[in-house]
Tab-separated table of C-alpha atoms in Angstrom:
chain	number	residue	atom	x	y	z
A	1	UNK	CA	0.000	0.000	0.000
A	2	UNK	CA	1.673	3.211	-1.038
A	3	UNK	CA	1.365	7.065	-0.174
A	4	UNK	CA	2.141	9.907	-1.796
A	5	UNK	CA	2.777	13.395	0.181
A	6	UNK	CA	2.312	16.899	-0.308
A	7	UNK	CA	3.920	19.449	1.941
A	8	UNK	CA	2.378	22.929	2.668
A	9	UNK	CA	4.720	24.938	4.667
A	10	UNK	CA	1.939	27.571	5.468
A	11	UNK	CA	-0.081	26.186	8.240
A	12	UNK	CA	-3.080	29.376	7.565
A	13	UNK	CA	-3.059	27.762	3.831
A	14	UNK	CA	-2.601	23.969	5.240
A	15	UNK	CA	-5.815	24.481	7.966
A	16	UNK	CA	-8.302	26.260	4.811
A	17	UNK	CA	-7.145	23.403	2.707
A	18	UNK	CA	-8.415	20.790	4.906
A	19	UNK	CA	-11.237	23.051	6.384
A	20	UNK	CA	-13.088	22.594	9.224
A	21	UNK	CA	-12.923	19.518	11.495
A	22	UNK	CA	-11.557	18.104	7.825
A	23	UNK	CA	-14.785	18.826	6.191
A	24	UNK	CA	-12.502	19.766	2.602
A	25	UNK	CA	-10.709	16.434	3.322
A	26	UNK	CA	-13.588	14.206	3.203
A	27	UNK	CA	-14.748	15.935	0.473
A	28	UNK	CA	-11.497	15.008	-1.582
A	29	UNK	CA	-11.564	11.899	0.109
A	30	UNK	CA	-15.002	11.092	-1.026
A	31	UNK	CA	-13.846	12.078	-4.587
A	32	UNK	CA	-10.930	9.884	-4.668
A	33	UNK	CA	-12.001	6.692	-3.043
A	34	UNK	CA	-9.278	6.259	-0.727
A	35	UNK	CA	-8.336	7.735	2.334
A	36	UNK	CA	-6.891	10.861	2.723
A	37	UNK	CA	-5.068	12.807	5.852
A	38	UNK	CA	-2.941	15.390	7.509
A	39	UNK	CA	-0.356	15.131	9.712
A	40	UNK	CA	2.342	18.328	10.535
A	41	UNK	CA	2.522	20.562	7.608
A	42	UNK	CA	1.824	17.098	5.242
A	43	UNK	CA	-1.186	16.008	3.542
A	44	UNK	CA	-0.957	12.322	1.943
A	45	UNK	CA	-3.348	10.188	-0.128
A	46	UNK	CA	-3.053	6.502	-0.068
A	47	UNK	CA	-2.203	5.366	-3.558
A	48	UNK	CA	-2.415	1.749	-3.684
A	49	UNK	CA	-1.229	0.350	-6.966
A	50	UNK	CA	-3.432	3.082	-8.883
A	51	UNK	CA	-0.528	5.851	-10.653
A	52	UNK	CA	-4.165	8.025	-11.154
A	53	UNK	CA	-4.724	8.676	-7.871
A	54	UNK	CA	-1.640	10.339	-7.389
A	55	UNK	CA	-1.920	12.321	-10.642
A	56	UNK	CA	-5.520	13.801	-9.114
A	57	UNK	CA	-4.305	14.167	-5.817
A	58	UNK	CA	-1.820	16.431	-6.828
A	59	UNK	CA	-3.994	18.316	-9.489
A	60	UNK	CA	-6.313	18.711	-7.425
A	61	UNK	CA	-4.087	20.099	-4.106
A	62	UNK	CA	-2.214	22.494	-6.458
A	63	UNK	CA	-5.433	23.877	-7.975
A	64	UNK	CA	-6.650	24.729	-4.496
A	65	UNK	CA	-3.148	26.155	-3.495
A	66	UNK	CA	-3.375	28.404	-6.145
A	67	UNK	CA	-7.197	29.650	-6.562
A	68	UNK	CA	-6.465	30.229	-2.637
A	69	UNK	CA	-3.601	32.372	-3.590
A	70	UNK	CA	-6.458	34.901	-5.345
A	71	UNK	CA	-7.255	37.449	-3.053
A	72	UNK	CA	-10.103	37.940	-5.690
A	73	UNK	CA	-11.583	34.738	-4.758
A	74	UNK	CA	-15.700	35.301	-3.842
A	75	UNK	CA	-16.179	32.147	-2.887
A	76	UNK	CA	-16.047	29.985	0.498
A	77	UNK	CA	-12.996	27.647	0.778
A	78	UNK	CA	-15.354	24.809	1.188
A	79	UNK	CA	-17.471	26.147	-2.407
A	80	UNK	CA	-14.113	26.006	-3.832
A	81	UNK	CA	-13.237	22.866	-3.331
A	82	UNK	CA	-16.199	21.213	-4.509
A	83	UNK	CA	-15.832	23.257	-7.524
A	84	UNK	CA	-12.374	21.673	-8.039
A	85	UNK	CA	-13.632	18.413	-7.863
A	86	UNK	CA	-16.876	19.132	-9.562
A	87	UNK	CA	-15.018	20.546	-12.864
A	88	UNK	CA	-11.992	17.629	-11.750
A	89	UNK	CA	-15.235	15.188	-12.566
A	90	UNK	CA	-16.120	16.694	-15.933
A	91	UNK	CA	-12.207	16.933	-17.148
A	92	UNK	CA	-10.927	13.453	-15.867
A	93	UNK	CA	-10.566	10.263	-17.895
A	94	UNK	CA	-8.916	7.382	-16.958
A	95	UNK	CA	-7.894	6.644	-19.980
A	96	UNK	CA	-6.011	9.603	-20.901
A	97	UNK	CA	-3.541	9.895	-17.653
A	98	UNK	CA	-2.733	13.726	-18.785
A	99	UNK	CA	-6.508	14.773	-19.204
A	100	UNK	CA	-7.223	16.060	-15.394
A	101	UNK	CA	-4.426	18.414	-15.709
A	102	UNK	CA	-5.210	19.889	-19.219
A	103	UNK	CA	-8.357	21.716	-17.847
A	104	UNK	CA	-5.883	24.289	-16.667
A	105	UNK	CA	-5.128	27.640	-19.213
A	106	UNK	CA	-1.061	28.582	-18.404
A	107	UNK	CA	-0.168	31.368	-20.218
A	108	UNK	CA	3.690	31.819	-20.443
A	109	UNK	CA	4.923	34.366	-18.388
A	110	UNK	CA	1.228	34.720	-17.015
A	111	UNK	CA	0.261	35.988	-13.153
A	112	UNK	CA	-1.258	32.996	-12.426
A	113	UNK	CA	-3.299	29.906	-14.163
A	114	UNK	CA	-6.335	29.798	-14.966
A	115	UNK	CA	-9.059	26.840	-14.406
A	116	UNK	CA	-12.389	26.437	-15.021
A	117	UNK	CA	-14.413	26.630	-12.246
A	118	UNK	CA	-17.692	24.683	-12.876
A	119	UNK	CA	-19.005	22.087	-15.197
A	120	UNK	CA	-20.136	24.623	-17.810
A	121	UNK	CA	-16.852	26.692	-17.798
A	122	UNK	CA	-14.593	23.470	-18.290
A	123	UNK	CA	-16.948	22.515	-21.397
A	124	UNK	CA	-16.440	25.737	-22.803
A	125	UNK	CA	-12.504	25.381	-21.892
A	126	UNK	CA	-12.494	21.970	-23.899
A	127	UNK	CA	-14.475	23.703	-26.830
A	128	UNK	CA	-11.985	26.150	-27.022
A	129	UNK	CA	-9.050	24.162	-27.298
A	130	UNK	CA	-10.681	21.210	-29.762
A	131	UNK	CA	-12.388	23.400	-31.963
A	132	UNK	CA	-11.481	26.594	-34.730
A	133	UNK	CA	-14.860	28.175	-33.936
A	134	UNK	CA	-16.561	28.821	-30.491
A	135	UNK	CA	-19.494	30.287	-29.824
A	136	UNK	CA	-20.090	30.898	-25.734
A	137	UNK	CA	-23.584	31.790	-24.878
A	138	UNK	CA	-24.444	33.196	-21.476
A	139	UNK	CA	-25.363	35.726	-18.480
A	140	UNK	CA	-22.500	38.179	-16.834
A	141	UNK	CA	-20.170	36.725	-14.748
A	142	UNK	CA	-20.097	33.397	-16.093
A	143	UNK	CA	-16.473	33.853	-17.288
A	144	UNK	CA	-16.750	33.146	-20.923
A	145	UNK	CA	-14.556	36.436	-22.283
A	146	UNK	CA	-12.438	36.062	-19.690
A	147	UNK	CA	-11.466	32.215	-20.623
A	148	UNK	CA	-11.526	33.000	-24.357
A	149	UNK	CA	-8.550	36.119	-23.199
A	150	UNK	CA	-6.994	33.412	-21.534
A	151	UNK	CA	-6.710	31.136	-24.338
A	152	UNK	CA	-6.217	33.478	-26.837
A	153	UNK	CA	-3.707	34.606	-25.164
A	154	UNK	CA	-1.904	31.275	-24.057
A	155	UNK	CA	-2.266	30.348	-27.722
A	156	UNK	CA	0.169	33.660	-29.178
A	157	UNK	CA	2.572	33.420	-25.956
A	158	UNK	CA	2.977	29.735	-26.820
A	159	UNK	CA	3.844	31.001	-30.376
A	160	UNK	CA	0.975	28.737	-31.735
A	161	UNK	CA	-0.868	31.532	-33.261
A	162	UNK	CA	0.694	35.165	-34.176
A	163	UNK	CA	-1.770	38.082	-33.013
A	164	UNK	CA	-5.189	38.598	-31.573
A	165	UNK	CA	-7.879	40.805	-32.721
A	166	UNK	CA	-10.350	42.263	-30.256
A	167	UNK	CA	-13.782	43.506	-31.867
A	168	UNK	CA	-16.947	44.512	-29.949
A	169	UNK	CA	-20.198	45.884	-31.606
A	170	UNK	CA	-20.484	49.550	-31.078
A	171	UNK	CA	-23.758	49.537	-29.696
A	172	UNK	CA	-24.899	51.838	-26.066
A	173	UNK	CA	-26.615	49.713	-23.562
A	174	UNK	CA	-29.345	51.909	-23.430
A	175	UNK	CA	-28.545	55.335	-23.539
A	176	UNK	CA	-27.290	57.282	-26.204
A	177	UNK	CA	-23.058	58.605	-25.216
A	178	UNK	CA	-23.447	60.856	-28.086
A	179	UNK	CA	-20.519	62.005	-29.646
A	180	UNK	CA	-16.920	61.097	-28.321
A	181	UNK	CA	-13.662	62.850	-28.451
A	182	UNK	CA	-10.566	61.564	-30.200
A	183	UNK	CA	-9.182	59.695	-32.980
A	184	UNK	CA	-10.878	55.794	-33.824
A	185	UNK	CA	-8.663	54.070	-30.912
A	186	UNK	CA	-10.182	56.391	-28.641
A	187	UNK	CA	-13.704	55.822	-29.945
A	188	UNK	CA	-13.493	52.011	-29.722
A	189	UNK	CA	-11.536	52.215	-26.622
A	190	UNK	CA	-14.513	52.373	-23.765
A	191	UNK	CA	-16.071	48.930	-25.996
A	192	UNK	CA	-13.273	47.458	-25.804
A	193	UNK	CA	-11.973	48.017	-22.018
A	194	UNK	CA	-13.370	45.052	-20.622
A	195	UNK	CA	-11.371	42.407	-22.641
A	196	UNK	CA	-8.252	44.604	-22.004
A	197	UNK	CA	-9.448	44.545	-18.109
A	198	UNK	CA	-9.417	40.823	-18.431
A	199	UNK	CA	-6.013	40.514	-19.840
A	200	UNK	CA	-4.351	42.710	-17.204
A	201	UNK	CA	-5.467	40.479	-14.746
A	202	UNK	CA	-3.671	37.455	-16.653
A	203	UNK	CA	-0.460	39.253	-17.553
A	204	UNK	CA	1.891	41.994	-16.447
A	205	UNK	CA	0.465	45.575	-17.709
A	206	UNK	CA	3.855	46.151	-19.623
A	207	UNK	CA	3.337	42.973	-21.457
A	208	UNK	CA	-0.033	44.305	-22.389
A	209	UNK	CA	0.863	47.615	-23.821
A	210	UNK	CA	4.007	46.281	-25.444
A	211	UNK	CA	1.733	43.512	-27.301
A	212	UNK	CA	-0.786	46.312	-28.142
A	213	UNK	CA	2.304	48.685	-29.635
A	214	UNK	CA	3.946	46.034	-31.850
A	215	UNK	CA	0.377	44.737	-33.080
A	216	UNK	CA	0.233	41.569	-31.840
A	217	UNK	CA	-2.887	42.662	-30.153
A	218	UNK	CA	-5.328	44.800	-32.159
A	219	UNK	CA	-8.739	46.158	-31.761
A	220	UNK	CA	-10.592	46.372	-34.788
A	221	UNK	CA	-13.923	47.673	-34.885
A	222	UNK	CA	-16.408	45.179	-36.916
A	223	UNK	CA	-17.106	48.177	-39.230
A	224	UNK	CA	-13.799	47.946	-40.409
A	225	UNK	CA	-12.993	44.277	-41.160
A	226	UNK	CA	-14.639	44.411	-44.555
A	227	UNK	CA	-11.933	42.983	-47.192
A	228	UNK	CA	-9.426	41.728	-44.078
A	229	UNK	CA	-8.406	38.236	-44.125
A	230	UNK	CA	-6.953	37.386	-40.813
A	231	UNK	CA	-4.264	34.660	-40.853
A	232	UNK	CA	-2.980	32.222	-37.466
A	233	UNK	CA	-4.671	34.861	-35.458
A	234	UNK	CA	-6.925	34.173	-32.383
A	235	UNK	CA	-10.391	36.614	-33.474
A	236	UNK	CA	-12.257	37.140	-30.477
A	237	UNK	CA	-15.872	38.926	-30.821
A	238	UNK	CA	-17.187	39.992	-27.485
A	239	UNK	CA	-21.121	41.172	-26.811
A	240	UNK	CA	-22.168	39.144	-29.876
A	241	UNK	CA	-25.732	39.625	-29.485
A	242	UNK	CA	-25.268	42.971	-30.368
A	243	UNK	CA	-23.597	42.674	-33.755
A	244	UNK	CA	-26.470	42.454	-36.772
A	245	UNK	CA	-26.621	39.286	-38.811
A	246	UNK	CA	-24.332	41.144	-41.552
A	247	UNK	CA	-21.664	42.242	-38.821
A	248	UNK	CA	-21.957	38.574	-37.799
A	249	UNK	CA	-21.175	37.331	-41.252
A	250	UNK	CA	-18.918	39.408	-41.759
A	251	UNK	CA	-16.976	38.379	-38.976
A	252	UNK	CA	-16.962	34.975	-39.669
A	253	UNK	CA	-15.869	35.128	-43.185
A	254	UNK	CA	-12.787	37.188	-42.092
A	255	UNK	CA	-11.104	33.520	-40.598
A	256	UNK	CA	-8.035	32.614	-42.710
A	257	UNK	CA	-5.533	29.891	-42.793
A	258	UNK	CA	-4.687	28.431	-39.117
A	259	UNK	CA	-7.198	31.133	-37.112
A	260	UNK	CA	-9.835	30.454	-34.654
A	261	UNK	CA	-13.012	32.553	-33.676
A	262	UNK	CA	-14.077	33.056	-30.059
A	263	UNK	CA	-17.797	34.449	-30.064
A	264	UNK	CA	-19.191	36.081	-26.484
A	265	UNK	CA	-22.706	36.981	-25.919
A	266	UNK	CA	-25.638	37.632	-23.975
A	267	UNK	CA	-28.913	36.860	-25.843
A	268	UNK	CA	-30.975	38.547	-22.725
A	269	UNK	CA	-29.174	41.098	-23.146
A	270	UNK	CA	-29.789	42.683	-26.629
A	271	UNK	CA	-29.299	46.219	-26.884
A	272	UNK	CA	-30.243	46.836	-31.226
A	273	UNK	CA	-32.787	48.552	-32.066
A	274	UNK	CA	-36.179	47.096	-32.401
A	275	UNK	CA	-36.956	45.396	-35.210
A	276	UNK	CA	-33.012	44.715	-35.756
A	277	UNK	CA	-32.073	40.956	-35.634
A	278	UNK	CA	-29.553	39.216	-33.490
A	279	UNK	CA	-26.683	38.113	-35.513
A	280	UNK	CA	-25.697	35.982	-32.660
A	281	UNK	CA	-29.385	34.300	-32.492
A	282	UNK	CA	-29.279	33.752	-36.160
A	283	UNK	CA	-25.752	32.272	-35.985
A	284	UNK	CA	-26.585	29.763	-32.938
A	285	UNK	CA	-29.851	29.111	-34.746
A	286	UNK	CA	-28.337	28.199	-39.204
A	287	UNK	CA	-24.802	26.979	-37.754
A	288	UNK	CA	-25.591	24.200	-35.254
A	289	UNK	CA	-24.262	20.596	-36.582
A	290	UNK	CA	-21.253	22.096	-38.647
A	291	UNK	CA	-18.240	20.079	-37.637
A	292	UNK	CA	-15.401	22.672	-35.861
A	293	UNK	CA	-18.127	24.980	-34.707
A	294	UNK	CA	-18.793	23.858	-30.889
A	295	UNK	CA	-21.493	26.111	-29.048
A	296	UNK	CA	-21.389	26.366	-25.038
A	297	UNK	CA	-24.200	27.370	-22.956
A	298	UNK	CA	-23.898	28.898	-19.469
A	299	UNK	CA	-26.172	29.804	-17.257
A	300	UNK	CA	-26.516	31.245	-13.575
A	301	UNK	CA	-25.071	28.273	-12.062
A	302	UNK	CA	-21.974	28.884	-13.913
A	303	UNK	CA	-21.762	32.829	-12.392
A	304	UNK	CA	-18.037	33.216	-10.768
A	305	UNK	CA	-18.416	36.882	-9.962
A	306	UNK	CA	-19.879	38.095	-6.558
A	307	UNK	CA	-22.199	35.601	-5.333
A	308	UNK	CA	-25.069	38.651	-5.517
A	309	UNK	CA	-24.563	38.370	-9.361
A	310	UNK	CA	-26.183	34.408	-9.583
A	311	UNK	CA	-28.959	35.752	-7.537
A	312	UNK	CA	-29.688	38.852	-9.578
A	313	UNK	CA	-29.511	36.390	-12.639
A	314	UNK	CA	-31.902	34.206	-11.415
A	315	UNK	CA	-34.431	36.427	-9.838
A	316	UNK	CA	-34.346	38.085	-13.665
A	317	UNK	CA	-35.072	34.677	-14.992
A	318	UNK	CA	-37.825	33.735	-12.604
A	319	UNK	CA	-39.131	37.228	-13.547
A	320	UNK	CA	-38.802	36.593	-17.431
């Protein structure tokens, strides 16, 4: 009968890892079939003759070590861990010894990784990495922009794609802004904040702007892409249900040789004027079935933000 040990020199860390009277312990224990325990600054898994459990064990002990690390975190330690083994569940296949660990986005020279933290968010993780074009349907908060940044970006550090182009509708969410100051980068620049918020969470700001200066990140405006083919680039479209079913078409059509697509939207959230369709509702609607075109659906259970944002969603759903 064999162990295998982990050792976690920081006994605050150690005592929210195991959690109260060991509550987070059974839980992993539970998970893994085999018992599980702490003793000094050590926590060990009994092993057996099975190599997988050891593989898990340590996935899942140095995904909780570093989602703890996040002072961002809006969860309990206790939610967190169940959503480590919940999204563990979903990734894990014994026959593919490597496949618990791939559910985790490293970007090269990244702040920290990035993992999936519920069923929904590790399909959509999958999607992304199998498939050329991805369309991620869902409320705010459920993380799907900020796991297609990740990607995106893991992809171009890792030198398997060359550039990424950012493109958002330019649409008010109900109000009219009016006229703004500035040249076009200035225009596009409030539309396009939130995927750059999202990237300097994942990278150092000077890695950012440098990217941005020497073009391998752009932001293009959809009214602009006419004629462009875009070649081993990562094309990432964010509030999709606001682009019209030519902007949508447009967009797609763009894709050349060795690109993906990453499509973001919202379809509660609509914000063209009446009468204007969806491009995003058309597009989930005519391009179902079409092999390398995966579509992921999230929903309030998938919410990662404050935990007042999954009730706001579904109090607006039980209203709808």
């Amino acid at each position: 009968m064999g162990t295998y040990t982990i050792i976690v020199p920081d006994n605050a860390v150690l005592r929210r890892v195991c959690g109260t009277n060991d509550s987070n312990l059974k839980l992993i224990e539970n998970f893994l079939g085999v018992p599980v325990f702490a003793c000094g600054n050590e926590l060990s898994v009994e092993t057996g003759e099975s190599s997988s459990v050891e593989e898990q064990f340590r996935f899942i002990i140095d995904r909780i070590l570093d989602e703890l690390s996040d002072t961002s975190l809006s969860v309990s330690d206790e939610e967190l861990v169940q959503s480590v083994l919940n999204t563990g569940t979903f990734t894990y296949h014994k026959s593919q010894s490597r496949a618990f660990s791939e559910s985790a986005v490293t970007i090269p020279g990244g702040i920290k990784k990035v993992y999936p933290r519920t069923q929904g968010q590790a399909a959509l993780v999958k999607a992304l990495r199998t498939d050329d074009i991805v369309f991620a349907c869902g409320p705010a908060g459920t993380g799907k922009t900020f796991l297609m940044v990740a990607e995106a970006l893991r992809l171009v550090l890792s030198h398997q794609k060359n550039s990424i182009v950012l493109t958002r509708p330019v649409v008010e969410a109900g109000e009219s802004l009016g006229f703004l100051p500035g040249d076009l980068q200035d225009k596009i620049n409030p539309y396009i904040r939130p995927l750059y918020d999202a990237m300097n969470s994942l990278l150092p700001r000077d890695t950012v702007r440098k990217m941005t200066e020497s073009g391998i990140i752009e932001v293009a405006p959809l009214a602009y892409m006419r004629g462009r083919t875009l070649n081993d680039s990562v094309i990432i479209l964010d509030e999709a249900q606001n682009a019209t079913c030519a902007q949508m078409k447009l967009l797609l059509t763009r894709m050349g040789e060795g690109s993906k697509v990453f499509v973001a939207g919202d379809i509660t959230q609509i914000d063209l004027p009446a009468r204007v369709p969806s491009g995003l509702v058309q597009a989930l609607d005519i391009l179902e079935g079409i092999d390398g075109i995966s579509f992921a659906h999230l929903g309030a259970q998938d919410v990662v933000r404050n935990p007042l944002v999954k009730k706001i969603i579904q109090a607006y759903e039980h209203e709808d």
